[in-house]
Short mmCIF file of C-alpha atoms in Angstrom, two decimals:
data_model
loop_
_atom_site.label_atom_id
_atom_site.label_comp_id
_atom_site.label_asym_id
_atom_site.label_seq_id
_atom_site.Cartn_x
_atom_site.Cartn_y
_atom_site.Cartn_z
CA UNK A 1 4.23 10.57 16.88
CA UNK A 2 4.95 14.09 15.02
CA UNK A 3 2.40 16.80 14.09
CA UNK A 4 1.80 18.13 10.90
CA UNK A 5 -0.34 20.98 10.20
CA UNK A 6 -2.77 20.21 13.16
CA UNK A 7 -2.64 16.22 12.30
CA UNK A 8 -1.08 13.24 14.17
CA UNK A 9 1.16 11.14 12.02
CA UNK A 10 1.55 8.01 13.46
CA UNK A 11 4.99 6.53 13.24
CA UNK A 12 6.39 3.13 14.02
CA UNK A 13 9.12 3.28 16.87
CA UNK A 14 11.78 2.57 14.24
CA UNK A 15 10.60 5.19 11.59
CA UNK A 16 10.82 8.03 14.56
CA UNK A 17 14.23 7.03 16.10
CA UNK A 18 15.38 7.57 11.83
CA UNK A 19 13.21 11.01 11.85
CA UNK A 20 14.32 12.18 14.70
CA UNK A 21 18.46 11.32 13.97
CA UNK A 22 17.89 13.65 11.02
CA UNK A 23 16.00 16.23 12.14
CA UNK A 24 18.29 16.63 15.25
CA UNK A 25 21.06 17.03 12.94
CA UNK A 26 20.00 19.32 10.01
CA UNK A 27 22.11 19.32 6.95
CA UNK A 28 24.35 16.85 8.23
CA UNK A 29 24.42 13.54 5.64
CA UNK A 30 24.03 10.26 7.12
CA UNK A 31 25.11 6.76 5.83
CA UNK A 32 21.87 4.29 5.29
CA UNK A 33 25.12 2.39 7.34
CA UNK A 34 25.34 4.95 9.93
CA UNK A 35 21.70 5.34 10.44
CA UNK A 36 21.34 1.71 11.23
CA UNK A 37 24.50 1.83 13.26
CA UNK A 38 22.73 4.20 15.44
CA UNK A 39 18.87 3.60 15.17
CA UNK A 40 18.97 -0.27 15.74
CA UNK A 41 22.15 0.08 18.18
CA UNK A 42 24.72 -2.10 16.37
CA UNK A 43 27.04 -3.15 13.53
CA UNK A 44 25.27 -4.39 10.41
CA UNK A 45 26.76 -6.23 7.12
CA UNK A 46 23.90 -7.05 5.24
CA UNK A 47 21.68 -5.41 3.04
CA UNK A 48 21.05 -1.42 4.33
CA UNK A 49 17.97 -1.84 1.95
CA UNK A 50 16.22 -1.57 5.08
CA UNK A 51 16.78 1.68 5.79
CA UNK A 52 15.75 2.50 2.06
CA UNK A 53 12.42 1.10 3.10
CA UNK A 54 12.08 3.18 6.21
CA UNK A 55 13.15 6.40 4.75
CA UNK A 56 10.34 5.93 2.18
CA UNK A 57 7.96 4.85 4.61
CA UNK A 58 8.63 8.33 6.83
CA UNK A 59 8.56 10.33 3.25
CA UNK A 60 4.72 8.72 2.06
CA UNK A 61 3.65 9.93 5.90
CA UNK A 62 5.76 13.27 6.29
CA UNK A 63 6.13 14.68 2.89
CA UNK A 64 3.15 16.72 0.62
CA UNK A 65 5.22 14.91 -2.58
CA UNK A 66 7.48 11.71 -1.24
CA UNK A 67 8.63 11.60 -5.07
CA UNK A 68 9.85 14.83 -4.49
CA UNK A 69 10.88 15.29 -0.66
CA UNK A 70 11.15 18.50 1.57
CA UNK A 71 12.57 17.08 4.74
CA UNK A 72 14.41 14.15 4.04
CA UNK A 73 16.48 14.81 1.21
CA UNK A 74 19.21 12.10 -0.75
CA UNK A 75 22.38 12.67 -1.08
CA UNK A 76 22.86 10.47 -3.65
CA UNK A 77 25.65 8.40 -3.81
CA UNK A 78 26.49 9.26 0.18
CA UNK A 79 23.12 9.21 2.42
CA UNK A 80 20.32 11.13 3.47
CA UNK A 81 19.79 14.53 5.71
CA UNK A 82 17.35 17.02 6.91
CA UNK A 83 17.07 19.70 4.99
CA UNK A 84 18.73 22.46 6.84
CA UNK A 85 16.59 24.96 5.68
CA UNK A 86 13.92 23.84 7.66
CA UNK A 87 13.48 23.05 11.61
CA UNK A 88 10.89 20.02 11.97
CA UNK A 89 8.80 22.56 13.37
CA UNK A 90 8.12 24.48 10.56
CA UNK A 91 5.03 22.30 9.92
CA UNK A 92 5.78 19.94 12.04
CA UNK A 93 6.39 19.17 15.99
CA UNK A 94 7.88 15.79 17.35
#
C-alpha cells in the first residue's frame, strides 16, 4: 500500500513490487523486459504486454492525469522510469 495526500491506495502485490523498482531507482529507464525479469523473478519470452497492463493499472491509482503521468513516465521506444524530479514522497509514502 502507498499514501497519497492522506489516502491509502491499495495496490496488488505485483503492481507495488513494479512501483517500488522505479521509485527506488529514479530516472533510471527500465525494459517492460527487465521489469518482469526482476518483479516476477525470471526469464520471460512472451508477450511483455503484461507489464503494459500493470504500469497503467499503477498510473489510473497513482497519477492526478494517467493520460498524462507524473511518476511513471515512458521512455518511448526503451521503457519506463520514475521521474527523477520527484522522490515518491513528495505526495506519496510507500
Amino acid at each position: 500500500m502507498i499514501i497519497r495526500e492522506n489516502q491509502e491506495i491499495e495496490l496488488t502485490y505485483t503492481e507495488f513490487e513494479i512501483f517500488k523498482l522505479l521509485a527506488k531507482h529514479p530516472g533510471i529507464v527500465f525494459s517492460k523486459e527487465r521489469i518482469y525479469d526482476i518483479v516476477w523473478k525470471e526469464s520471460y519470452s512472451g508477450d511483455y504486454n503484461i507489464v503494459m497492463s500493470h504500469i497503467r493499472n499503477i498510473r489510473e491509482k497513482i497519477e492526478d492525469n494517467p493520460s498524462k503521468p507524473t511518476y511513471i513516465q515512458t521512455v518511448w521506444g526503451v521503457g519506463y522510469r520514475f521521474n527523477k524530479n520527484l522522490t515518491p514522497f513528495s505526495k506519496l509514502c510507500v
